[in-house]
Amino acid sequence: MSAITPSQVKATIEAGIPDAIVQITDLTGGGDHYQAVVVSAQFEGKSSVQQHQLVYGTVRAELASGAIHALALKTYTPATWQAEN
């Protein structure tokens, strides 16, 4: 099990969801518990569960290998992101 950096998590999600704006936070400082904020037009019309499944799909290998032990997600469409911020 090798550690993964926040920038690697960000790049992996962006590779799977090319239009995504991604912010990664290391929740514990240990390099395996992250929070991701992901904004993508691909989330339009999808439920929160479907949005999260889309993101988890991009990091499936990292989760399976244990490089990422936990990934908390906050997903937004561009419109909901703008309304929140």
Short mmCIF file of C-alpha atoms in Angstrom, two decimals, residues 24-82:
data_model
loop_
_atom_site.label_atom_id
_atom_site.label_comp_id
_atom_site.label_asym_id
_atom_site.label_seq_id
_atom_site.Cartn_x
_atom_site.Cartn_y
_atom_site.Cartn_z
CA ILE A 24 -8.78 17.87 -2.01
CA THR A 25 -8.26 18.10 1.76
CA ASP A 26 -6.17 15.59 3.74
CA LEU A 27 -8.39 15.08 6.77
CA THR A 28 -5.86 13.37 9.06
CA GLY A 29 -2.44 14.32 7.71
CA GLY A 30 -1.74 10.63 7.11
CA GLY A 31 -2.25 10.69 3.36
CA ASP A 32 -5.08 8.18 3.22
CA HIS A 33 -8.20 9.98 4.54
CA TYR A 34 -9.33 12.68 2.14
CA GLN A 35 -12.24 14.95 1.49
CA ALA A 36 -12.96 15.89 -2.10
CA VAL A 37 -15.13 18.76 -3.27
CA VAL A 38 -16.01 18.12 -6.90
CA VAL A 39 -17.92 20.49 -9.19
CA SER A 40 -18.96 19.13 -12.59
CA ALA A 41 -21.64 19.68 -15.20
CA GLN A 42 -21.72 15.87 -15.51
CA PHE A 43 -23.64 15.84 -12.19
CA GLU A 44 -26.64 17.66 -13.75
CA GLY A 45 -29.79 15.57 -13.33
CA LYS A 46 -28.06 12.95 -11.17
CA SER A 47 -28.88 12.14 -7.55
CA SER A 48 -26.22 12.64 -4.85
CA VAL A 49 -25.63 8.89 -4.82
CA GLN A 50 -25.12 8.84 -8.60
CA GLN A 51 -22.76 11.84 -8.36
CA HIS A 52 -20.73 10.11 -5.66
CA GLN A 53 -20.64 6.85 -7.65
CA LEU A 54 -19.22 8.78 -10.61
CA VAL A 55 -16.40 10.17 -8.45
CA TYR A 56 -15.72 6.88 -6.64
CA GLY A 57 -15.45 5.23 -10.06
CA THR A 58 -12.48 7.45 -10.90
CA VAL A 59 -10.55 6.37 -7.78
CA ARG A 60 -11.68 2.74 -7.67
CA ALA A 61 -8.12 1.37 -8.02
CA GLU A 62 -6.77 3.63 -5.27
CA LEU A 63 -9.58 2.59 -2.92
CA ALA A 64 -9.12 -1.10 -3.75
CA SER A 65 -5.36 -0.96 -3.15
CA GLY A 66 -5.79 0.86 0.16
CA ALA A 67 -3.86 3.93 -1.04
CA ILE A 68 -7.03 5.84 -0.16
CA HIS A 69 -8.65 4.46 2.98
CA ALA A 70 -11.49 6.96 3.14
CA LEU A 71 -12.84 9.58 0.75
CA ALA A 72 -15.54 11.95 1.94
CA LEU A 73 -17.30 13.62 -0.96
CA LYS A 74 -19.13 16.86 -1.54
CA THR A 75 -20.41 17.08 -5.09
CA TYR A 76 -22.00 20.03 -6.85
CA THR A 77 -23.22 21.03 -10.25
CA PRO A 78 -21.86 24.40 -11.38
CA ALA A 79 -25.23 25.99 -10.48
CA THR A 80 -25.41 24.47 -6.99
CA TRP A 81 -21.74 25.37 -6.37
CA GLN A 82 -22.44 28.97 -7.32
#
